[in-house]
PDB file of C-alpha atoms in Angstrom:
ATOM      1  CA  UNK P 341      13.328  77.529 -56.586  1.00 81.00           C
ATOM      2  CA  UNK P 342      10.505  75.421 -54.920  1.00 89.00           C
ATOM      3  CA  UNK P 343      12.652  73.513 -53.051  1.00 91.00           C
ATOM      4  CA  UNK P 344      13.620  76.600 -51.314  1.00 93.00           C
ATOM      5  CA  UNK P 345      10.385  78.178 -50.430  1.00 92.00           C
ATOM      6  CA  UNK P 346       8.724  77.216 -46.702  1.00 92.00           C
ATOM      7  CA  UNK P 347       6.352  79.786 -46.198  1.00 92.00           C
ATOM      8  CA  UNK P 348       4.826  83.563 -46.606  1.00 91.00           C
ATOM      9  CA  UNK P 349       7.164  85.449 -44.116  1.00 92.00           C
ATOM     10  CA  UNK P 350       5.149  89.078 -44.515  1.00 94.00           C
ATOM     11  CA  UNK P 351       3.991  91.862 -46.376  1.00 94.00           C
ATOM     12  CA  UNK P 352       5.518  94.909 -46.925  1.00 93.00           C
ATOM     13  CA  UNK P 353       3.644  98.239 -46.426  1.00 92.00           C
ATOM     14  CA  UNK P 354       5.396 101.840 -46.732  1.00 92.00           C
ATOM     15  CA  UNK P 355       3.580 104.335 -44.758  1.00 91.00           C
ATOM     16  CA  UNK P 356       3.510 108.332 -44.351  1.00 90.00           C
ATOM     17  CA  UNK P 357       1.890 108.145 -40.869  1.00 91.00           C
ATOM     18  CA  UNK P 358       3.045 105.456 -38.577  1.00 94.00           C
ATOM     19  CA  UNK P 359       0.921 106.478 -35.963  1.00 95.00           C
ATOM     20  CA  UNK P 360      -2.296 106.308 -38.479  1.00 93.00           C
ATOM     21  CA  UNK P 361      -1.110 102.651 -39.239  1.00 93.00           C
ATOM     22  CA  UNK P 362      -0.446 101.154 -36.163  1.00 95.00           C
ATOM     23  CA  UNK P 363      -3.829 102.318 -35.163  1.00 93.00           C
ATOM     24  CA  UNK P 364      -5.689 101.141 -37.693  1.00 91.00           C
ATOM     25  CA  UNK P 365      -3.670  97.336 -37.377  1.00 93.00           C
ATOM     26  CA  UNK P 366      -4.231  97.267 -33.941  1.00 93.00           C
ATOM     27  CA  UNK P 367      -7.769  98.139 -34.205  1.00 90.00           C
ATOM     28  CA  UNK P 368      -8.073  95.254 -36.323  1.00 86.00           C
ATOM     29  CA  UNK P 369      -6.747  93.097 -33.803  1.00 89.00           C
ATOM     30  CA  UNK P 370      -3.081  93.007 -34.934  1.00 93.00           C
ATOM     31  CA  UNK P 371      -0.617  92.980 -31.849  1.00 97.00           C
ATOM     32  CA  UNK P 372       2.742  94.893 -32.357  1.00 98.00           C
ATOM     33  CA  UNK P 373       5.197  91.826 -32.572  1.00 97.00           C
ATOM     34  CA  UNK P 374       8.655  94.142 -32.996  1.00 97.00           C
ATOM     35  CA  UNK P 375       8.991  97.667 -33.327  1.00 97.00           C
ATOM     36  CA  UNK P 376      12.255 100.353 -33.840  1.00 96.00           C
ATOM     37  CA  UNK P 377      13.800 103.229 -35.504  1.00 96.00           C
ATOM     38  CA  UNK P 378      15.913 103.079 -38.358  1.00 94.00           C
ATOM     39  CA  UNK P 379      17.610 105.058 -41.245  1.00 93.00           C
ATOM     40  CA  UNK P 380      16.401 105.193 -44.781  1.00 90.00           C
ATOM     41  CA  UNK P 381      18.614 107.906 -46.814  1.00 89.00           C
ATOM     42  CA  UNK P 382      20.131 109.309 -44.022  1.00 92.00           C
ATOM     43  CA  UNK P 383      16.246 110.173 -42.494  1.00 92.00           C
ATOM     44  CA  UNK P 384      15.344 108.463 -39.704  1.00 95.00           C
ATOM     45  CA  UNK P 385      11.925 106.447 -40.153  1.00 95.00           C
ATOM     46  CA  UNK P 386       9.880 103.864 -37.202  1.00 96.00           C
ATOM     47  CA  UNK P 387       9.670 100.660 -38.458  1.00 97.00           C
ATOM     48  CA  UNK P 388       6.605  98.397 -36.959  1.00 97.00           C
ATOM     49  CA  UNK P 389       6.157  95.183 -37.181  1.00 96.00           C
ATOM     50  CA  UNK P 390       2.859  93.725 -36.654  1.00 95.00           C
ATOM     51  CA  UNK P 391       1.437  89.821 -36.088  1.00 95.00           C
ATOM     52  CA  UNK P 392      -1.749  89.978 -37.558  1.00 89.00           C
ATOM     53  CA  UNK P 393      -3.400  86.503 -37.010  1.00 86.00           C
ATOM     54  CA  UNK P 394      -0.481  84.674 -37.242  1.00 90.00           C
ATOM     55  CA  UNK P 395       1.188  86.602 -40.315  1.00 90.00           C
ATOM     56  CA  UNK P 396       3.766  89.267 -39.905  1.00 94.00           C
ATOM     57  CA  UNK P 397       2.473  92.787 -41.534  1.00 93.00           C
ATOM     58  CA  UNK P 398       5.676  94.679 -41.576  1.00 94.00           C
ATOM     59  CA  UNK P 399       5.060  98.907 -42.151  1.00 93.00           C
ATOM     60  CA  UNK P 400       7.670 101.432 -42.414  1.00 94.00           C
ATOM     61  CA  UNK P 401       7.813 104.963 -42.893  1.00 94.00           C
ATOM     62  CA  UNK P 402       8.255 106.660 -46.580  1.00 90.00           C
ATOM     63  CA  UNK P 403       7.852 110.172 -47.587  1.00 87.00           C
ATOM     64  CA  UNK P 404       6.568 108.743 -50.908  1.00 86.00           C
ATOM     65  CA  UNK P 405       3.668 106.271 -50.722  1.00 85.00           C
ATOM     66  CA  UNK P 406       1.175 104.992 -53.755  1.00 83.00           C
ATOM     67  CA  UNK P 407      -1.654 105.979 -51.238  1.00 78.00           C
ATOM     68  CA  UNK P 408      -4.137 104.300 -53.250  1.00 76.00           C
ATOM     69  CA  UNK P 409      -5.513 100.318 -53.509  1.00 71.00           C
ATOM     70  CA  UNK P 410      -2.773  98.021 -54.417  1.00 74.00           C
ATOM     71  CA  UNK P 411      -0.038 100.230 -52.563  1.00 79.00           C
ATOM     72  CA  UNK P 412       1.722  97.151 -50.849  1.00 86.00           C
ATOM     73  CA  UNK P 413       5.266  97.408 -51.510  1.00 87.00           C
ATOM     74  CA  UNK P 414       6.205  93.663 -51.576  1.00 92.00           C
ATOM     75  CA  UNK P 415       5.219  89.777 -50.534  1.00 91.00           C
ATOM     76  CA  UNK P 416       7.983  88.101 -48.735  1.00 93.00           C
ATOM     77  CA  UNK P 417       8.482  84.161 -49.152  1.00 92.00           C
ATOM     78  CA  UNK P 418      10.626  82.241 -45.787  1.00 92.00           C
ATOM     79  CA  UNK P 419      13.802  80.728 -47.824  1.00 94.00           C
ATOM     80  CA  UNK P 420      16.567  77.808 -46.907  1.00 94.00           C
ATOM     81  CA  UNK P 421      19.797  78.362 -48.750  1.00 95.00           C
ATOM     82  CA  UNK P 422      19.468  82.148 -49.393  1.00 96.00           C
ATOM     83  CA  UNK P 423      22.989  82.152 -51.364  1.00 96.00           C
ATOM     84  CA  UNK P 424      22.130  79.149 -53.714  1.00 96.00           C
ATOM     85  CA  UNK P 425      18.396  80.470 -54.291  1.00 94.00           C
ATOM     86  CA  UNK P 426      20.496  83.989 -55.273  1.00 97.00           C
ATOM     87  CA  UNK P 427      22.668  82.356 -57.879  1.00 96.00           C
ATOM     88  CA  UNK P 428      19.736  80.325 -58.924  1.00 94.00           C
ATOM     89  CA  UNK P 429      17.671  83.744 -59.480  1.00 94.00           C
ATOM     90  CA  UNK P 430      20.979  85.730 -61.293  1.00 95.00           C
ATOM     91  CA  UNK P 431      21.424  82.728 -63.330  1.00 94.00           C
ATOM     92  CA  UNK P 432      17.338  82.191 -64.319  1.00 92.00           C
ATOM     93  CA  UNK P 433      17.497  86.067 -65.552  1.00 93.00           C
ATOM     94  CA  UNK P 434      15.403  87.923 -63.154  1.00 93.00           C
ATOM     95  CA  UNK P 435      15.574  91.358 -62.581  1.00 93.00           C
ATOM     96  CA  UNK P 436      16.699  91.897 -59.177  1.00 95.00           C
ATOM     97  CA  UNK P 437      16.164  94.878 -57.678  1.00 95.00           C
ATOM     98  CA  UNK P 438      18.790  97.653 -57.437  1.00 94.00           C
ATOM     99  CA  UNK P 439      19.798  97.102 -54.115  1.00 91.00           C
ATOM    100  CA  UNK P 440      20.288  93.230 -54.803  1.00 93.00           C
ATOM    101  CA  UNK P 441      22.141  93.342 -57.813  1.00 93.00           C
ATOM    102  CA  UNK P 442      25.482  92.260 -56.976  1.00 95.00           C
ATOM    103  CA  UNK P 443      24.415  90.461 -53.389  1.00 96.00           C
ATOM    104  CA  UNK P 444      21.948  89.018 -51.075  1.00 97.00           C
ATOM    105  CA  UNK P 445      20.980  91.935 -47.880  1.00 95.00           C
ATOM    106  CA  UNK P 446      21.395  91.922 -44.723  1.00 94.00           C
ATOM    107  CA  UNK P 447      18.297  93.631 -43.035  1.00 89.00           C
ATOM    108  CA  UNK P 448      18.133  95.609 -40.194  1.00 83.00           C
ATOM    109  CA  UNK P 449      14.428  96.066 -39.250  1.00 86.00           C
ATOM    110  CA  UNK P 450      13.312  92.259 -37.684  1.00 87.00           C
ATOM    111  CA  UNK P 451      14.440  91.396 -34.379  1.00 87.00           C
ATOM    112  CA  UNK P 452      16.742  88.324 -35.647  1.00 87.00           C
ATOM    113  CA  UNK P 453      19.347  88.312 -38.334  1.00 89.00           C
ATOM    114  CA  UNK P 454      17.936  87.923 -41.670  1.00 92.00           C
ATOM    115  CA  UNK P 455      19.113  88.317 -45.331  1.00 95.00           C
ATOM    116  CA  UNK P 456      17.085  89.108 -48.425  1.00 96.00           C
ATOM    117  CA  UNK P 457      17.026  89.667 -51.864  1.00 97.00           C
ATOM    118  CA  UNK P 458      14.111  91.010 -54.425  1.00 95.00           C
ATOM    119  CA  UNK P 459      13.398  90.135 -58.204  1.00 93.00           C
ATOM    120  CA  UNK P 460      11.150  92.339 -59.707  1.00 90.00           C
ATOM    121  CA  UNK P 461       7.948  90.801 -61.626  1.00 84.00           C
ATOM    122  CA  UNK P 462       6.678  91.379 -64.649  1.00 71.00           C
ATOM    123  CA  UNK P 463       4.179  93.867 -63.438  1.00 67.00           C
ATOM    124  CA  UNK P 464       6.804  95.681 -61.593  1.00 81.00           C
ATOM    125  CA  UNK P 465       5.545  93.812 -58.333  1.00 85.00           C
ATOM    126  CA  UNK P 466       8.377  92.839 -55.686  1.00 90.00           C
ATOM    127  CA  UNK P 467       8.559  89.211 -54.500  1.00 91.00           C
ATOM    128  CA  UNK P 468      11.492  89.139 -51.576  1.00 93.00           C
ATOM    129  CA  UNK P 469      13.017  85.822 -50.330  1.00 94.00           C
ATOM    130  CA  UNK P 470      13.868  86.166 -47.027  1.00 94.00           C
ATOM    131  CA  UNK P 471      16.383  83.831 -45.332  1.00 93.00           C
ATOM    132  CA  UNK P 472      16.657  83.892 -41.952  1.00 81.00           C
ATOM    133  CA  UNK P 473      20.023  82.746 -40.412  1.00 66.00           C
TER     134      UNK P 473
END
């Protein structure tokens, strides 16, 4: 899977106040790189994307958050050859999140088109290869 790998693309962080959040990030010097509305079961939800120093902070809205420390959602690594990293993953016996299990994702919330997919660690953590086309 190394081979595949080129960088830390973002981090994932669900949010019940959007407004809260993007406050906070741009307090802290973050600058709102892309920013929209989008559907998550059939509910509409804002979807912000920040650059924060160079790395991409990506927050969307959930009724349902941890709200406590370690309440990322998920680390996202930049891939090559989404499809063969896929197999590679299916055939290595990950767990691949629910969503993933029979196929790679398209995405909707970034600006370009980009396709992910997310094995679940043993801690229940998320680590999503992103590959952007």
């Amino acid at each position: 899977m190394r081979e595949h790998v080129k960088c830390l693309h973002h981090v994932g962080i669900p949010t019940r106040d959007m407004d809260a959040t993007v406050r906070f990030y741009t307090d802290l010097g973050a600058e709102i790189y892309f920013q929209k509305m989008d559907q998550e079961a059939g509910e509409p939800i804002r979807v912000v994307i920040f650059d924060f120093y160079g790395m991409k902070v990506e927050a969307y809205e959930r009724r349902v958050t941890a709200g406590q420390p370690g309440a990322i959602d998920h680390i996202a690594f930049q891939v090559t050859g989404i499809e063969e990293l896929y197999r590679k993953a299916r055939e290595g016996g990950y767990t691949l999140m629910e969503d993933c299990a029979e196929r790679v994702q398209p995405t909707t919330y970034w600006p370009q088109d980009i396709r992910w997919f997310i094995v679940i660690g043993p801690n229940g953590e998320k680590v999503e290869f992103s590959g952007i086309e």
